[in-house]
Each structure stands twice: as C-alpha cells, then as structure tokens.
mmCIF file of C-alpha atoms in Angstrom:
data_model
loop_
_atom_site.group_PDB
_atom_site.id
_atom_site.type_symbol
_atom_site.label_atom_id
_atom_site.label_comp_id
_atom_site.label_asym_id
_atom_site.label_seq_id
_atom_site.Cartn_x
_atom_site.Cartn_y
_atom_site.Cartn_z
ATOM 1 C CA MET Q 1 -4.764 14.151 -32.289
ATOM 2 C CA PRO Q 2 -6.487 13.371 -28.964
ATOM 3 C CA ASP Q 3 -4.553 13.707 -25.739
ATOM 4 C CA THR Q 4 -3.568 10.449 -24.117
ATOM 5 C CA PRO Q 5 -4.738 10.396 -20.511
ATOM 6 C CA THR Q 6 -1.934 10.473 -17.969
ATOM 7 C CA PRO Q 7 -1.849 7.210 -16.019
ATOM 8 C CA LEU Q 8 -2.653 7.559 -12.350
ATOM 9 C CA PRO Q 9 0.232 7.016 -9.932
ATOM 10 C CA ARG Q 10 0.886 3.661 -8.251
ATOM 11 C CA VAL Q 11 -0.192 3.313 -4.621
ATOM 12 C CA ALA Q 12 1.131 0.682 -2.217
ATOM 13 C CA VAL Q 13 -0.842 -0.468 0.806
ATOM 14 C CA PHE Q 14 1.145 -2.237 3.536
ATOM 15 C CA VAL Q 15 -0.687 -4.357 6.107
ATOM 16 C CA PRO Q 16 0.784 -6.356 9.014
ATOM 17 C CA ASP Q 17 -1.061 -9.477 7.782
ATOM 18 C CA LEU Q 18 -4.202 -10.477 5.927
ATOM 19 C CA SER Q 19 -6.159 -11.652 8.962
ATOM 20 C CA ASP Q 20 -9.792 -10.629 9.257
ATOM 21 C CA ALA Q 21 -9.204 -7.604 11.503
ATOM 22 C CA THR Q 22 -10.914 -4.234 11.250
ATOM 23 C CA ASP Q 23 -7.881 -2.224 10.109
ATOM 24 C CA ARG Q 24 -6.924 -4.917 7.574
ATOM 25 C CA ARG Q 25 -10.462 -4.979 6.130
ATOM 26 C CA ALA Q 26 -10.307 -1.186 5.846
ATOM 27 C CA ALA Q 27 -6.940 -1.389 4.045
ATOM 28 C CA VAL Q 28 -8.336 -3.941 1.583
ATOM 29 C CA ALA Q 29 -11.392 -1.727 0.988
ATOM 30 C CA ILE Q 30 -9.068 1.215 0.314
ATOM 31 C CA ALA Q 31 -7.022 -0.883 -2.133
ATOM 32 C CA HIS Q 32 -10.215 -1.853 -3.987
ATOM 33 C CA ALA Q 33 -11.449 1.754 -4.101
ATOM 34 C CA LEU Q 34 -8.101 2.974 -5.455
ATOM 35 C CA HIS Q 35 -8.143 0.222 -8.078
ATOM 36 C CA ARG Q 36 -11.692 1.187 -9.119
ATOM 37 C CA ASP Q 37 -10.466 4.791 -9.505
ATOM 38 C CA GLY Q 38 -7.823 3.551 -11.950
ATOM 39 C CA HIS Q 39 -4.702 3.553 -9.761
ATOM 40 C CA PRO Q 40 -2.296 0.644 -10.053
ATOM 41 C CA VAL Q 41 -2.309 -0.795 -6.516
ATOM 42 C CA ASP Q 42 -0.004 -3.184 -4.679
ATOM 43 C CA LEU Q 43 -1.102 -4.754 -1.397
ATOM 44 C CA VAL Q 44 2.051 -5.694 0.519
ATOM 45 C CA ALA Q 45 2.105 -8.014 3.535
ATOM 46 C CA PRO Q 46 4.822 -9.856 5.475
ATOM 47 C CA MET Q 47 3.083 -13.165 4.708
ATOM 48 C CA GLY Q 48 0.633 -13.619 1.852
ATOM 49 C CA GLY Q 49 -1.846 -15.947 3.533
ATOM 50 C CA GLY Q 50 -4.877 -14.984 5.551
ATOM 51 C CA ALA Q 51 -8.641 -14.749 5.453
ATOM 52 C CA LEU Q 52 -8.641 -11.533 3.406
ATOM 53 C CA ARG Q 53 -6.464 -12.850 0.594
ATOM 54 C CA ALA Q 54 -9.463 -14.461 -1.112
ATOM 55 C CA THR Q 55 -11.305 -11.125 -1.122
ATOM 56 C CA LEU Q 56 -8.634 -9.310 -3.138
ATOM 57 C CA ASP Q 57 -9.316 -8.427 -6.751
ATOM 58 C CA PRO Q 58 -6.798 -10.336 -8.914
ATOM 59 C CA ALA Q 59 -5.854 -7.042 -10.619
ATOM 60 C CA ILE Q 60 -4.454 -5.740 -7.325
ATOM 61 C CA GLY Q 61 -0.800 -6.669 -6.959
ATOM 62 C CA GLN Q 62 -0.291 -9.030 -4.032
ATOM 63 C CA ILE Q 63 3.243 -8.861 -2.695
ATOM 64 C CA ASP Q 64 4.366 -11.359 -0.063
ATOM 65 C CA LEU Q 65 7.564 -10.211 1.673
ATOM 66 C CA ALA Q 66 8.215 -13.746 3.034
ATOM 67 C CA LYS Q 67 8.603 -12.509 6.615
ATOM 68 C CA ARG Q 68 6.939 -13.927 9.707
ATOM 69 C CA HIS Q 69 6.057 -10.596 11.306
ATOM 70 C CA ALA Q 70 5.597 -6.993 10.281
ATOM 71 C CA ALA Q 71 8.375 -5.978 12.695
ATOM 72 C CA THR Q 72 10.912 -7.967 10.646
ATOM 73 C CA SER Q 73 9.746 -6.455 7.350
ATOM 74 C CA PRO Q 74 11.324 -2.971 7.020
ATOM 75 C CA LEU Q 75 14.244 -4.007 4.812
ATOM 76 C CA ALA Q 76 12.115 -6.243 2.563
ATOM 77 C CA LEU Q 77 9.487 -3.489 2.337
ATOM 78 C CA ALA Q 78 12.221 -0.969 1.453
ATOM 79 C CA ARG Q 79 13.380 -3.226 -1.393
ATOM 80 C CA CYS Q 80 9.806 -3.534 -2.618
ATOM 81 C CA LEU Q 81 9.330 0.245 -2.518
ATOM 82 C CA ALA Q 82 12.603 0.839 -4.383
ATOM 83 C CA GLU Q 83 11.559 -1.625 -7.069
ATOM 84 C CA ARG Q 84 7.860 -0.738 -7.480
ATOM 85 C CA ARG Q 85 8.228 3.035 -6.924
ATOM 86 C CA PRO Q 86 4.750 3.865 -5.585
ATOM 87 C CA ALA Q 87 3.772 7.513 -5.301
ATOM 88 C CA VAL Q 88 2.223 6.908 -1.855
ATOM 89 C CA LEU Q 89 2.408 4.215 0.833
ATOM 90 C CA ALA Q 90 -0.808 3.766 2.836
ATOM 91 C CA VAL Q 91 -0.631 1.857 6.129
ATOM 92 C CA PRO Q 92 -2.705 1.190 9.255
ATOM 93 C CA ALA Q 93 -1.490 3.120 12.305
ATOM 94 C CA SER Q 94 -0.181 -0.081 13.926
ATOM 95 C CA VAL Q 95 2.583 -0.407 11.304
ATOM 96 C CA ALA Q 96 3.263 3.255 10.502
ATOM 97 C CA TRP Q 97 6.708 3.105 12.142
ATOM 98 C CA ILE Q 98 7.669 0.164 9.933
ATOM 99 C CA ALA Q 99 6.543 2.049 6.845
ATOM 100 C CA ARG Q 100 8.481 5.192 7.803
ATOM 101 C CA LEU Q 101 11.628 3.146 8.436
ATOM 102 C CA ALA Q 102 11.243 1.325 5.109
ATOM 103 C CA VAL Q 103 10.819 4.622 3.233
ATOM 104 C CA ARG Q 104 14.002 5.953 4.839
ATOM 105 C CA LEU Q 105 15.876 2.774 3.927
ATOM 106 C CA ALA Q 106 14.569 2.975 0.348
ATOM 107 C CA ARG Q 107 15.666 6.618 0.133
ATOM 108 C CA GLY Q 108 12.589 7.239 -1.936
ATOM 109 C CA GLY Q 109 10.901 10.157 -0.222
ATOM 110 C CA ILE Q 110 7.572 8.363 -0.584
ATOM 111 C CA PRO Q 111 4.791 9.943 1.489
ATOM 112 C CA VAL Q 112 3.353 7.622 4.152
ATOM 113 C CA VAL Q 113 -0.368 8.018 4.786
ATOM 114 C CA THR Q 114 -1.736 6.461 7.955
ATOM 115 C CA VAL Q 115 -5.215 5.070 7.364
ATOM 116 C CA GLY Q 116 -7.635 3.546 9.804
ATOM 117 C CA GLY Q 117 -9.827 4.958 12.468
ATOM 118 C CA THR Q 118 -11.467 6.963 9.704
ATOM 119 C CA GLY Q 119 -13.802 5.968 6.930
ATOM 120 C CA VAL Q 120 -12.653 4.796 3.535
ATOM 121 C CA GLU Q 121 -13.572 8.139 1.951
ATOM 122 C CA ALA Q 122 -11.443 10.082 4.455
ATOM 123 C CA ALA Q 123 -8.528 7.717 3.834
ATOM 124 C CA LEU Q 124 -8.915 8.087 0.065
ATOM 125 C CA ALA Q 125 -8.934 11.867 0.423
ATOM 126 C CA ALA Q 126 -5.710 11.728 2.466
ATOM 127 C CA ILE Q 127 -4.078 9.448 -0.111
ATOM 128 C CA ARG Q 128 -5.143 11.697 -2.999
ATOM 129 C CA ALA Q 129 -3.824 14.750 -1.142
ATOM 130 C CA ALA Q 130 -0.426 13.051 -0.648
ATOM 131 C CA THR Q 131 -0.173 11.859 -4.252
ATOM 132 C CA PRO Q 132 2.183 14.005 -6.304
ATOM 133 C CA ARG Q 133 0.585 15.621 -9.307
ATOM 134 C CA SER Q 134 2.243 15.900 -12.674
ATOM 135 C CA GLY Q 135 2.054 18.752 -15.068
#
C-alpha cells in the first residue's frame, strides 16, 4: 500500500493592509509561493479591501479581521490564530510587535517570522526553517 503524503503545515501571513506597498507586495508574493509549494495559506489583514486583494489567488484564504488599523488587531488576530492553528505566522517588520502580542494572547507558541527587506527566497527559507517538522 503506498504511503499517503503528509500534508504540509498551514502558514498564516499577516499584513497591516492590502495597499500597494512594497512590503505588502512581498507578503502577497510569499503567500503565492507557499501556496504553489503546497502549503495551505491564510492571508490575514485588519481590513480586507485594497489594491492587492484582486491579485490574490482564490485558493489562498483571505481573512478580514474587521478592524480599522493593524494596531487594533492583536486580539482579533489571536482569535484567528487559535482557530486556524497555523504552524508559522509570517509578517512584515512593521507589524511584528502586533504578531508577537497576538501569539502570546493565543497561547499557541506559533513562531513569528519577520519577512521583508529580503528577497522572497530568503523569506521562504526562514519560514521553512521555522516550520515544525513531523515524524
């Protein structure tokens, strides 16, 4: 009987908004690359609208926290993390403090990987390194 491949772990990507900014474009590119690799991916934002929303693959989960600003999102993000249980949370440096607070509130022990300022490949390598391995 053939072995069933182990599904890849879920990755969440939190962005402060979906405006057409450099770090947001990089986060969307990372989400697409992870999806192409076979990871289930959720892109989480305080508000779901923005120029980059139309560029997202429909297979990538789009989670709108219904908050006006990233700074008011830690509790809603914590709830999302507790519900979705990603193996890793990737965030631009500008919202890393929000992500760390949300992980503490969720009591999940989810690794936070700060992406941005580096290329997509370097960010993917950091995410893969932080992803727990089974077996």
